[in-house]
Short mmCIF file of C-alpha atoms and ligand atoms in Angstrom, two decimals:
data_model
loop_
_atom_site.label_atom_id
_atom_site.label_comp_id
_atom_site.label_asym_id
_atom_site.label_seq_id
_atom_site.Cartn_x
_atom_site.Cartn_y
_atom_site.Cartn_z
CA UNK N 15 0.00 0.00 0.00
CA UNK N 16 1.46 3.44 -0.92
CA UNK N 17 3.25 4.99 2.08
CA UNK N 18 1.98 8.43 1.10
CA UNK N 19 -1.22 7.88 3.00
CA UNK N 20 -1.28 9.36 6.47
CA UNK N 21 -4.68 8.04 7.44
CA UNK N 22 -4.65 5.35 10.15
CA UNK N 23 -5.75 2.36 8.10
CA UNK N 24 -7.20 -0.93 9.08
CA UNK N 25 -8.67 -3.75 7.11
CA UNK N 26 -11.15 -4.33 9.90
CA UNK N 27 -14.84 -4.73 9.22
CA UNK N 28 -15.05 -1.01 8.65
CA UNK N 29 -17.75 -0.29 11.20
CA UNK N 30 -17.72 3.38 12.09
CA UNK N 31 -15.19 4.45 9.46
CA UNK N 32 -16.25 7.08 6.94
CA UNK N 33 -13.54 6.77 4.26
CA UNK N 34 -12.55 3.89 1.94
CA UNK N 35 -9.11 4.02 0.33
CA UNK N 36 -8.72 2.11 -2.93
CA UNK N 37 -5.63 1.41 -5.01
CA UNK N 38 -6.93 0.60 -8.50
CA UNK N 39 -5.66 -1.62 -11.30
CA UNK N 40 -5.95 -5.13 -9.82
CA UNK N 41 -8.20 -7.65 -11.66
CA UNK N 42 -10.60 -9.34 -9.21
CA UNK N 43 -10.25 -13.12 -9.14
CA UNK N 44 -11.94 -15.88 -7.16
CA UNK N 45 -15.43 -16.70 -5.91
CA UNK N 46 -17.97 -14.90 -3.76
CA UNK N 47 -21.25 -16.01 -2.14
CA UNK N 48 -24.21 -13.68 -2.64
CA UNK N 49 -26.16 -12.68 0.48
CA UNK N 50 -29.89 -12.29 1.09
CA UNK N 51 -31.73 -9.52 -0.74
CA UNK N 52 -32.05 -6.17 1.10
CA UNK N 53 -35.13 -5.22 -0.90
CA UNK N 54 -36.83 -8.51 -0.09
CA UNK N 55 -35.97 -8.69 3.63
CA UNK N 56 -37.14 -5.14 4.41
CA UNK N 57 -40.79 -5.61 3.30
CA UNK N 58 -40.82 -9.09 4.83
CA UNK N 59 -39.71 -7.62 8.17
CA UNK N 60 -42.55 -5.09 7.91
CA UNK N 61 -44.95 -7.96 7.13
CA UNK N 62 -44.08 -9.55 10.49
CA UNK N 63 -46.45 -6.91 11.97
CA UNK N 64 -49.36 -8.84 10.43
CA UNK N 65 -49.12 -11.76 12.86
CA UNK N 66 -48.75 -12.31 16.61
CA UNK N 67 -46.88 -15.56 15.92
CA UNK N 68 -43.11 -16.02 15.72
CA UNK N 69 -41.43 -15.79 12.32
CA UNK N 70 -37.84 -16.86 11.57
CA UNK N 71 -36.02 -15.36 8.58
CA UNK N 72 -32.88 -16.98 7.18
CA UNK N 73 -30.19 -15.47 4.92
CA UNK N 74 -30.76 -12.01 6.43
CA UNK N 75 -27.72 -9.85 5.58
CA UNK N 76 -26.09 -7.71 8.27
CA UNK N 77 -27.00 -4.29 6.78
CA UNK N 78 -27.54 -0.81 8.20
CA UNK N 79 -31.06 -0.81 6.71
CA UNK N 80 -31.88 -4.12 8.43
CA UNK N 81 -30.74 -2.60 11.74
CA UNK N 82 -32.83 0.51 11.06
CA UNK N 83 -35.93 -1.55 10.29
CA UNK N 84 -35.27 -3.64 13.42
CA UNK N 85 -35.12 -0.48 15.55
CA UNK N 86 -38.35 0.74 13.99
CA UNK N 87 -40.15 -2.54 14.64
CA UNK N 88 -38.86 -2.73 18.24
CA UNK N 89 -40.23 0.79 18.80
CA UNK N 90 -43.65 -0.50 17.68
CA UNK N 91 -43.40 -3.36 20.19
CA UNK N 92 -42.08 -6.20 18.01
CA UNK N 93 -39.59 -8.59 19.62
CA UNK N 94 -36.59 -8.71 17.25
CA UNK N 95 -33.49 -10.90 17.64
CA UNK N 96 -30.70 -11.05 15.03
CA UNK N 97 -27.80 -13.51 15.06
CA UNK N 98 -24.99 -12.18 12.80
CA UNK N 99 -23.14 -15.48 12.54
CA UNK N 100 -26.12 -17.50 11.31
CA UNK N 101 -27.70 -14.49 9.54
CA UNK N 102 -30.97 -15.48 11.17
CA UNK N 103 -33.59 -12.94 12.27
CA UNK N 104 -36.40 -13.86 14.65
CA UNK N 105 -39.41 -11.53 14.96
CA UNK N 106 -42.61 -11.72 16.98
CA UNK N 107 -45.26 -9.00 17.05
CA UNK N 108 -47.18 -10.37 20.02
CA UNK N 109 -48.62 -6.97 20.81
CA UNK N 110 -48.31 -3.64 18.97
CA UNK N 111 -47.50 -1.03 21.64
CA UNK N 112 -47.76 2.04 19.42
CA UNK N 113 -48.77 2.82 15.84
CA UNK N 114 -46.48 5.82 15.52
CA UNK N 115 -43.23 5.38 13.59
CA UNK N 116 -40.60 7.80 14.97
CA UNK N 117 -38.93 10.41 12.79
CA UNK N 118 -35.36 9.05 13.15
CA UNK N 119 -35.57 5.64 11.40
CA UNK N 120 -38.18 6.92 8.93
CA UNK N 121 -35.94 9.81 7.86
CA UNK N 122 -33.05 7.41 7.21
CA UNK N 123 -34.85 4.79 5.23
CA UNK N 124 -37.51 4.93 2.50
CA UNK N 125 -38.63 1.37 3.25
CA UNK N 126 -40.12 2.64 6.55
CA UNK N 127 -43.23 3.53 4.54
CA UNK N 128 -43.85 -0.22 4.26
CA UNK N 129 -45.20 -0.37 7.81
CA UNK N 130 -48.33 1.59 6.87
CA UNK N 131 -50.04 -1.34 5.12
CA UNK N 132 -49.52 -3.96 7.83
CA UNK N 133 -50.26 -1.53 10.71
CA UNK N 134 -53.54 -0.47 9.07
CA UNK N 135 -54.39 -4.11 8.46
CA UNK N 136 -53.68 -5.22 12.02
CA UNK N 137 -54.46 -2.13 14.13
CA UNK N 138 -56.68 0.04 11.92
CA UNK N 139 -54.34 3.02 12.21
CA UNK N 140 -50.78 4.20 11.53
CA UNK N 141 -48.86 7.44 12.05
CA UNK N 142 -45.59 7.92 10.19
CA UNK N 143 -43.49 10.92 9.23
CA UNK N 144 -42.94 11.42 5.50
CA UNK N 145 -40.23 8.91 4.41
CA UNK N 146 -36.57 9.63 3.63
CA UNK N 147 -33.94 7.32 2.10
CA UNK N 148 -31.81 7.94 -1.01
CA UNK N 149 -31.89 11.41 -2.57
CA UNK N 150 -32.67 9.97 -6.00
CA UNK N 151 -35.87 11.83 -6.70
CA UNK N 152 -38.99 13.10 -5.03
CA UNK N 153 -40.04 9.56 -4.02
CA UNK N 154 -43.77 10.32 -3.65
CA UNK N 155 -46.12 7.83 -1.99
CA UNK N 156 -49.33 8.79 -3.79
CA UNK N 157 -49.77 5.30 -5.28
CA UNK N 158 -49.47 3.72 -1.82
CA UNK N 159 -52.12 6.04 -0.35
CA UNK N 160 -54.46 5.81 -3.36
CA UNK N 161 -54.48 2.01 -3.20
CA UNK N 162 -55.00 1.94 0.59
CA UNK N 163 -57.81 4.51 0.23
CA UNK N 164 -59.51 2.15 -2.23
CA UNK N 165 -59.43 -0.39 0.62
CA UNK N 166 -61.18 2.04 2.96
CA UNK N 167 -58.29 3.89 4.60
CA UNK N 168 -58.41 7.65 5.17
CA UNK N 169 -55.41 9.97 5.62
CA UNK N 170 -54.63 13.33 7.17
CA UNK N 171 -51.35 15.22 7.17
CA UNK N 172 -50.35 16.88 10.47
CA UNK N 173 -46.98 18.28 11.56
CA UNK N 174 -45.12 16.35 8.84
CA UNK N 175 -46.81 13.11 9.77
CA UNK N 176 -49.24 11.00 7.75
CA UNK N 177 -52.06 9.81 9.99
CA UNK N 178 -53.82 6.81 8.49
CA UNK N 179 -56.97 5.12 9.78
CA UNK N 180 -59.27 2.32 8.65
CA UNK N 181 -61.70 0.69 11.11
CA UNK N 182 -61.54 -2.40 8.89
CA UNK N 183 -59.76 -2.61 5.54
CA UNK N 184 -61.88 -4.19 2.84
CA UNK N 185 -60.62 -6.05 -0.23
CA UNK N 186 -60.70 -4.05 -3.48
CA UNK N 187 -59.80 -4.22 -7.16
CA UNK N 188 -56.89 -1.78 -7.53
CA UNK N 189 -55.10 -0.74 -10.72
CA UNK N 190 -51.76 0.98 -10.11
CA UNK N 191 -50.93 3.94 -12.38
CA UNK N 192 -47.31 2.71 -12.32
CA UNK N 193 -45.92 -0.71 -11.27
CA UNK N 194 -44.50 0.72 -8.04
CA UNK N 195 -42.58 -1.89 -6.00
CA UNK N 196 -43.34 -0.29 -2.64
CA UNK N 197 -46.98 0.39 -3.41
CA UNK N 198 -47.47 -3.22 -4.56
CA UNK N 199 -45.84 -4.44 -1.34
CA UNK N 200 -47.87 -2.17 0.95
CA UNK N 201 -51.11 -3.26 -0.75
CA UNK N 202 -50.18 -6.95 -0.56
CA UNK N 203 -49.65 -6.64 3.20
CA UNK N 204 -52.85 -4.62 3.72
CA UNK N 205 -54.84 -7.15 1.67
CA UNK N 206 -53.60 -10.08 3.78
CA UNK N 207 -55.97 -9.20 6.67
CA UNK N 208 -58.66 -7.20 4.83
CA UNK N 209 -62.31 -8.24 4.57
CA UNK N 210 -62.69 -9.97 1.20
CA UNK N 211 -60.31 -10.57 -1.71
CA UNK N 212 -58.08 -7.95 -3.36
CA UNK N 213 -56.75 -7.78 -6.91
CA UNK N 214 -53.79 -5.56 -7.84
CA UNK N 215 -53.50 -4.79 -11.56
CA UNK N 216 -50.30 -3.32 -13.09
CA UNK N 217 -48.48 -4.69 -10.03
CA UNK N 218 -44.69 -4.70 -9.78
CA UNK N 219 -43.16 -8.08 -10.74
CA UNK N 220 -39.78 -7.74 -9.00
CA UNK N 221 -38.44 -10.92 -7.30
CA UNK N 222 -38.61 -9.01 -4.00
CA UNK N 223 -42.40 -8.76 -4.45
CA UNK N 224 -42.57 -12.50 -5.20
CA UNK N 225 -40.58 -13.26 -2.04
CA UNK N 226 -42.88 -11.08 0.08
CA UNK N 227 -45.89 -12.83 -1.47
CA UNK N 228 -44.42 -16.21 -0.51
CA UNK N 229 -43.96 -14.97 3.07
CA UNK N 230 -47.55 -13.67 3.27
CA UNK N 231 -48.72 -16.98 1.82
CA UNK N 232 -46.81 -18.74 4.64
CA UNK N 233 -48.71 -16.65 7.21
CA UNK N 234 -51.97 -18.08 5.79
CA UNK N 235 -53.23 -15.56 3.22
CA UNK N 236 -53.49 -16.97 -0.30
CA UNK N 237 -51.52 -14.93 -2.85
CA UNK N 238 -51.75 -15.81 -6.54
CA UNK N 239 -50.02 -14.25 -9.56
CA UNK N 240 -47.01 -12.68 -7.78
CA UNK N 241 -44.38 -11.98 -10.42
CA UNK N 242 -47.05 -11.08 -12.97
CA UNK N 243 -48.84 -7.73 -13.40
CA UNK N 244 -52.00 -9.21 -11.84
CA UNK N 245 -51.87 -10.37 -8.24
CA UNK N 246 -54.83 -11.61 -6.20
CA UNK N 247 -54.92 -11.96 -2.41
CA UNK N 248 -57.40 -13.98 -0.34
CA UNK N 249 -57.06 -12.79 3.28
CA UNK N 250 -56.52 -14.87 6.41
CA UNK N 251 -58.48 -14.35 9.66
CA UNK N 252 -55.76 -15.61 12.03
CA UNK N 253 -52.30 -15.38 10.50
CA UNK N 254 -49.72 -17.89 11.70
CA UNK N 255 -45.92 -17.85 11.81
CA UNK N 256 -43.15 -19.95 10.32
CA UNK N 257 -39.70 -19.93 8.73
CA UNK N 258 -38.74 -18.18 5.51
CA UNK N 259 -35.45 -18.12 3.59
CA UNK N 260 -34.84 -14.76 1.89
CA UNK N 261 -33.90 -14.85 -1.82
CA UNK N 262 -30.36 -13.92 -2.89
CA UNK N 263 -29.75 -10.25 -3.67
CA UNK N 264 -29.77 -9.76 -7.46
CA UNK N 265 -28.51 -6.18 -7.10
CA UNK N 266 -25.54 -7.24 -4.98
CA UNK N 267 -24.89 -9.97 -7.56
CA UNK N 268 -25.08 -7.47 -10.43
CA UNK N 269 -22.76 -5.11 -8.57
CA UNK N 270 -20.16 -7.87 -8.20
CA UNK N 271 -20.58 -8.90 -11.84
CA UNK N 272 -19.69 -5.35 -12.87
CA UNK N 273 -16.77 -5.39 -10.39
CA UNK N 274 -15.34 -8.41 -12.24
CA UNK N 275 -15.95 -6.83 -15.65
CA UNK N 276 -14.57 -3.36 -14.85
CA UNK N 277 -11.33 -4.71 -13.33
CA UNK N 278 -10.70 -7.20 -16.17
CA UNK N 279 -11.17 -10.06 -13.74
CA UNK N 280 -12.65 -13.56 -13.50
CA UNK N 281 -15.15 -14.05 -10.66
CA UNK N 282 -17.56 -16.87 -9.82
CA UNK N 283 -20.75 -15.79 -8.01
CA UNK N 284 -22.41 -18.50 -5.90
CA UNK N 285 -25.88 -18.58 -4.32
CA UNK N 286 -27.56 -16.52 -7.06
CA UNK N 287 -30.86 -17.04 -8.87
CA UNK N 288 -29.52 -16.49 -12.39
CA UNK N 289 -32.95 -15.98 -13.96
CA UNK N 290 -33.36 -12.86 -11.76
CA UNK N 291 -30.40 -11.35 -13.65
CA UNK N 292 -31.36 -12.11 -17.26
CA UNK N 293 -31.36 -8.44 -18.35
CA UNK N 294 -28.05 -7.78 -16.59
CA UNK N 295 -26.34 -10.85 -18.07
CA UNK N 296 -27.60 -9.95 -21.55
CA UNK N 297 -26.28 -6.39 -21.24
CA UNK N 298 -22.86 -7.57 -19.99
CA UNK N 299 -22.63 -9.97 -22.92
CA UNK N 300 -23.55 -7.11 -25.26
CA UNK N 301 -20.58 -5.24 -23.74
CA UNK N 302 -18.36 -8.18 -24.74
CA UNK N 303 -18.05 -9.66 -21.24
CA UNK N 304 -18.15 -13.45 -21.03
CA UNK N 305 -20.79 -14.84 -18.63
CA UNK N 306 -21.15 -18.56 -17.87
CA UNK N 307 -24.43 -19.26 -16.11
CA UNK N 308 -26.04 -22.14 -14.24
CA UNK N 309 -29.34 -21.82 -12.34
CA UNK N 310 -27.57 -20.86 -9.08
CA UNK N 311 -24.18 -19.50 -10.16
CA UNK N 312 -22.69 -17.00 -12.59
CA UNK N 313 -19.06 -16.77 -13.73
CA UNK N 314 -18.00 -13.41 -15.18
CA UNK N 315 -14.82 -13.21 -17.27
CA UNK N 316 -13.77 -9.87 -18.72
CA UNK N 317 -12.29 -9.86 -22.20
CA UNK N 318 -10.49 -6.55 -22.65
CA UNK N 319 -12.26 -3.18 -22.78
CA UNK N 320 -16.07 -3.37 -22.83
CA UNK N 321 -17.98 -2.27 -25.89
CA UNK N 322 -20.27 0.78 -25.68
CA UNK N 323 -24.01 -0.02 -25.43
CA UNK N 324 -27.42 1.64 -25.08
CA UNK N 325 -29.05 0.99 -21.72
CA UNK N 326 -32.59 1.81 -20.55
CA UNK N 327 -33.73 1.15 -16.98
CA UNK N 328 -37.19 -0.38 -16.66
CA UNK N 329 -39.34 -2.15 -14.07
CA UNK N 330 -38.56 -5.89 -13.75
CA UNK N 331 -37.83 -7.91 -15.86
CA UNK N 332 -36.23 -4.93 -17.64
CA UNK N 333 -32.77 -3.64 -16.76
CA UNK N 334 -32.81 -2.65 -13.02
CA UNK N 335 -32.37 1.01 -12.10
CA UNK N 336 -30.39 -0.13 -9.03
CA UNK N 337 -27.56 -1.23 -11.36
CA UNK N 338 -27.55 1.89 -13.56
CA UNK N 339 -24.79 3.72 -11.61
CA UNK N 340 -22.55 0.64 -11.58
CA UNK N 341 -22.96 0.17 -15.34
CA UNK N 342 -22.21 3.85 -15.89
CA UNK N 343 -18.84 3.27 -14.22
CA UNK N 344 -18.20 0.30 -16.55
CA UNK N 345 -19.25 2.24 -19.66
CA UNK N 346 -16.95 5.13 -18.67
CA UNK N 347 -14.14 2.76 -19.73
CA UNK N 348 -15.87 1.22 -22.77
CA UNK N 349 -14.73 1.49 -26.37
CA UNK N 350 -17.15 4.00 -27.94
CA UNK N 351 -20.06 6.18 -26.80
CA UNK N 352 -22.88 4.75 -24.67
CA UNK N 353 -26.30 6.18 -23.86
CA UNK N 354 -28.15 5.48 -20.61
CA UNK N 355 -31.85 6.34 -20.22
CA UNK N 356 -32.96 6.34 -16.56
CA UNK N 357 -36.75 5.95 -16.82
CA UNK N 358 -37.53 4.91 -13.21
CA UNK N 359 -36.19 7.79 -11.08
CA UNK N 360 -35.99 11.39 -12.19
CA UNK N 361 -32.67 12.25 -10.53
CA UNK N 362 -30.56 9.14 -10.35
CA UNK N 363 -27.36 10.77 -11.63
CA UNK N 364 -25.92 12.12 -8.38
CA UNK N 365 -22.86 9.90 -8.90
CA UNK N 366 -21.93 11.65 -12.19
CA UNK N 367 -19.88 14.55 -10.72
CA UNK N 368 -17.67 12.14 -8.79
CA UNK N 369 -17.15 9.92 -11.84
CA UNK N 370 -16.23 13.08 -13.77
CA UNK N 371 -13.66 13.90 -11.06
CA UNK N 372 -12.11 10.54 -11.92
CA UNK N 373 -11.91 11.65 -15.55
CA UNK N 374 -15.10 10.12 -16.92
CA UNK N 375 -16.62 11.92 -19.89
CA UNK N 376 -20.36 12.03 -19.18
CA UNK N 377 -22.92 14.47 -20.51
CA UNK N 378 -26.43 14.64 -19.01
CA UNK N 379 -29.47 15.57 -21.06
CA UNK N 380 -32.65 15.28 -18.97
CA UNK N 381 -33.05 11.64 -18.00
CA UNK N 382 -30.31 10.52 -20.43
CA UNK N 383 -26.57 10.24 -19.90
CA UNK N 384 -24.15 10.15 -22.85
CA UNK N 385 -20.87 8.47 -21.89
CA UNK N 386 -17.76 8.71 -24.08
CA UNK N 387 -15.62 5.73 -23.05
CA UNK N 388 -11.95 6.29 -22.15
CA UNK N 389 -8.99 3.90 -21.85
CA UNK N 390 -8.53 4.80 -18.17
CA UNK N 391 -9.95 6.66 -15.17
CA UNK N 392 -7.79 8.43 -12.58
CA UNK N 393 -7.95 7.85 -8.85
CA UNK N 394 -9.47 10.83 -7.00
CA UNK N 395 -11.14 11.91 -3.76
CA UNK N 396 -14.89 11.46 -4.21
CA UNK N 397 -18.09 11.36 -2.15
CA UNK N 398 -20.78 8.66 -2.29
CA UNK N 399 -24.11 10.48 -2.89
CA UNK N 400 -26.33 7.47 -2.19
CA UNK N 401 -26.24 3.70 -1.88
CA UNK N 402 -25.83 2.57 -5.50
CA UNK N 403 -23.89 5.67 -6.54
CA UNK N 404 -21.43 4.83 -3.78
CA UNK N 405 -21.10 1.30 -5.12
CA UNK N 406 -20.42 2.72 -8.58
CA UNK N 407 -17.61 4.91 -7.25
CA UNK N 408 -16.07 1.92 -5.48
CA UNK N 409 -16.10 -0.07 -8.74
CA UNK N 410 -14.63 2.85 -10.69
CA UNK N 411 -11.88 3.22 -8.07
CA UNK N 412 -11.01 -0.49 -8.35
CA UNK N 413 -10.39 0.06 -12.08
CA UNK N 414 -8.80 3.51 -11.92
CA UNK N 415 -5.11 4.30 -12.19
CA UNK N 416 -3.76 5.31 -8.78
CA UNK N 417 -5.43 5.87 -5.44
CA UNK N 418 -9.00 6.95 -4.65
CA UNK N 419 -10.47 8.16 -1.39
CA UNK N 420 -14.23 7.53 -1.12
CA UNK N 421 -16.16 9.46 1.53
CA UNK N 422 -19.73 8.73 2.66
CA UNK N 423 -19.18 5.04 3.33
CA UNK N 424 -22.35 4.97 5.45
CA UNK N 425 -24.39 5.01 2.24
CA UNK N 426 -22.67 1.86 1.00
CA UNK N 427 -23.11 0.09 4.32
CA UNK N 428 -26.87 0.66 4.14
CA UNK N 429 -27.22 -1.90 1.36
CA UNK N 430 -24.10 -4.05 1.16
CA UNK N 431 -22.88 -6.39 3.89
CA UNK N 432 -19.07 -6.33 4.33
CA UNK N 433 -18.63 -5.36 0.65
CA UNK N 434 -15.09 -4.03 1.09
CA UNK N 435 -13.79 -7.14 2.88
CA UNK N 436 -15.43 -9.38 0.27
CA UNK N 437 -13.85 -7.35 -2.55
CA UNK N 438 -10.50 -7.53 -0.72
CA UNK N 439 -10.86 -11.31 -0.64
CA UNK N 440 -11.08 -11.16 -4.45
CA UNK N 441 -7.81 -9.23 -4.60
CA UNK N 442 -9.11 -5.68 -4.41
CA UNK N 443 -6.71 -3.27 -2.68
CA UNK N 444 -9.22 -1.58 -0.37
CA UNK N 445 -8.46 -0.13 3.05
CA UNK N 446 -10.77 1.35 5.63
CA UNK N 447 -9.74 4.90 6.42
C1 EPZ J 26 -37.88 0.03 -4.50
O1 EPZ J 26 -38.08 1.39 -4.18
C2 EPZ J 26 -36.45 -0.28 -4.07
N1 EPZ J 26 -36.31 -0.05 -2.63
C3 EPZ J 26 -35.48 0.63 -4.83
O2 EPZ J 26 -34.15 0.25 -4.45
C4 EPZ J 26 -35.66 0.39 -6.33
O3 EPZ J 26 -34.83 1.27 -7.04
C5 EPZ J 26 -37.13 0.63 -6.72
O4 EPZ J 26 -37.99 -0.20 -5.91
C6 EPZ J 26 -37.38 0.31 -8.19
O5 EPZ J 26 -37.02 -1.03 -8.45
C7 EPZ J 26 -36.74 -1.00 -1.77
O6 EPZ J 26 -37.28 -2.02 -2.16
C8 EPZ J 26 -36.54 -0.72 -0.31
P1 EPZ J 26 -41.02 2.38 -6.70
P2 EPZ J 26 -39.57 2.04 -4.26
O7 EPZ J 26 -42.18 2.65 -5.80
O8 EPZ J 26 -40.56 1.04 -3.81
C9 EPZ J 26 -42.51 6.53 -8.43
C10 EPZ J 26 -31.97 0.55 -3.65
O9 EPZ J 26 -30.98 1.15 -4.08
N2 EPZ J 26 -43.58 6.42 -7.42
O10 EPZ J 26 -41.09 1.23 -7.65
O11 EPZ J 26 -39.53 3.35 -3.62
C11 EPZ J 26 -41.16 6.79 -7.76
O12 EPZ J 26 -41.00 8.16 -7.51
C12 EPZ J 26 -33.34 1.20 -3.75
O13 EPZ J 26 -31.94 -0.57 -3.10
C13 EPZ J 26 -44.62 7.34 -7.44
O14 EPZ J 26 -44.66 8.23 -8.28
O15 EPZ J 26 -39.69 2.22 -5.85
C14 EPZ J 26 -40.19 6.28 -8.79
O16 EPZ J 26 -39.98 7.28 -9.77
C15 EPZ J 26 -33.29 2.57 -4.42
N3 EPZ J 26 -45.59 7.26 -6.49
C16 EPZ J 26 -40.93 5.09 -9.42
O17 EPZ J 26 -42.31 5.27 -9.08
C17 EPZ J 26 -45.58 6.27 -5.53
O18 EPZ J 26 -46.52 6.23 -4.70
C18 EPZ J 26 -40.46 3.74 -8.87
O19 EPZ J 26 -40.69 3.74 -7.48
C19 EPZ J 26 -44.53 5.34 -5.53
C20 EPZ J 26 -43.54 5.43 -6.48
#
């Protein structure tokens, strides 16, 4: 490691540090096991509010967002126990002590909004401050509230809080204006205890929604059509408990696939569901990257500089918006000019200025980014603007010439468990500042 650095460095787990130091230019080699999906475990944790019985979740990654959701649920009265070594989370909502979600956890994490549906379903009321999370757009919740209103809920806004009430939710036929993941998830949870069946048209089809549906099915409600635009829910009068294994995280997998590609490496990903990554694998192959796939593993072998491509983010099964920043880093080094169209979020380009500091040639026009690929990026001091933008900067730094200093590590820790130590195990020269 260069002796020019005067920051006390450790390769410890990185808890509490705010800077990552990366020496670029080393191809990543080896194998890595993918962890449970953040965007599946968070709604499933919220769904534990539906039942007074014990639920056991396996493959729960040790993430900042999981800790935040745990704190939020404990505040509501849920018993929550997490064992880091086994990655097992036990929850039991015997009694709900309050229906008010405090400002702190809600401000830090968008997924907090997912407690509205289950609280309304179980308690008939919920009070939550307007959600926070990544700064990647306005992040409205109108589709959540419109769908819950169709089920009989009413809402008032007071002192920055949404106050929701519904003496008894009733099943409804709801058509979403947009296949919102969170709105689909909130409505699925609300429908699980409502009076009568619910149908959600134009529902989100993400694997995280399918995993939540399987969990709700385990509690006793009957969910049909998850993974398609039309989902139906037959409620359960007395929900039970049980054990559920969370699906592998396709976004973590995609992030590590790009890490292999951008560093010119050869990495085997284990514990993946390859069919959840069809759009990502196709796009990497279009870039000239070699991908060997089996149902539960993916091997990514870079073959020289990537080719430029056109990329458009779409709801699942289209190309995932959560991998757009990481692909932008890869395309910054491609041969030719690439165009990215970000159709899901209106401001998901906060990582561009930092990539430009590393030498990337990126021009923004509305929701599109035009990237002129270069033979190399330069190490620089940069700041992670949000979770996936931070991951993109880490990948760019692994490929760049020289040393990068990445600030704002807390964003990365929200959604990736021990990412830096796992990249180090693949040969990445990463140090915790
Ligand atoms: C989920 O967010 C994920 N988060 C996001 O991942 C992901 O990017 C997104 O789905 C899309 O796949 C979690 O699951 C915790 P949406 P969510 O509702 O539910 C608009 C990550 O990095 N919209 O599908 O908030 C919204 O503004 C995070 O892990 C409304 O207009 O996404 C956005 O433009 C980032 N009104 C679009 O829909 C609403 O009521 C997609 O939002 C709801 C959403």
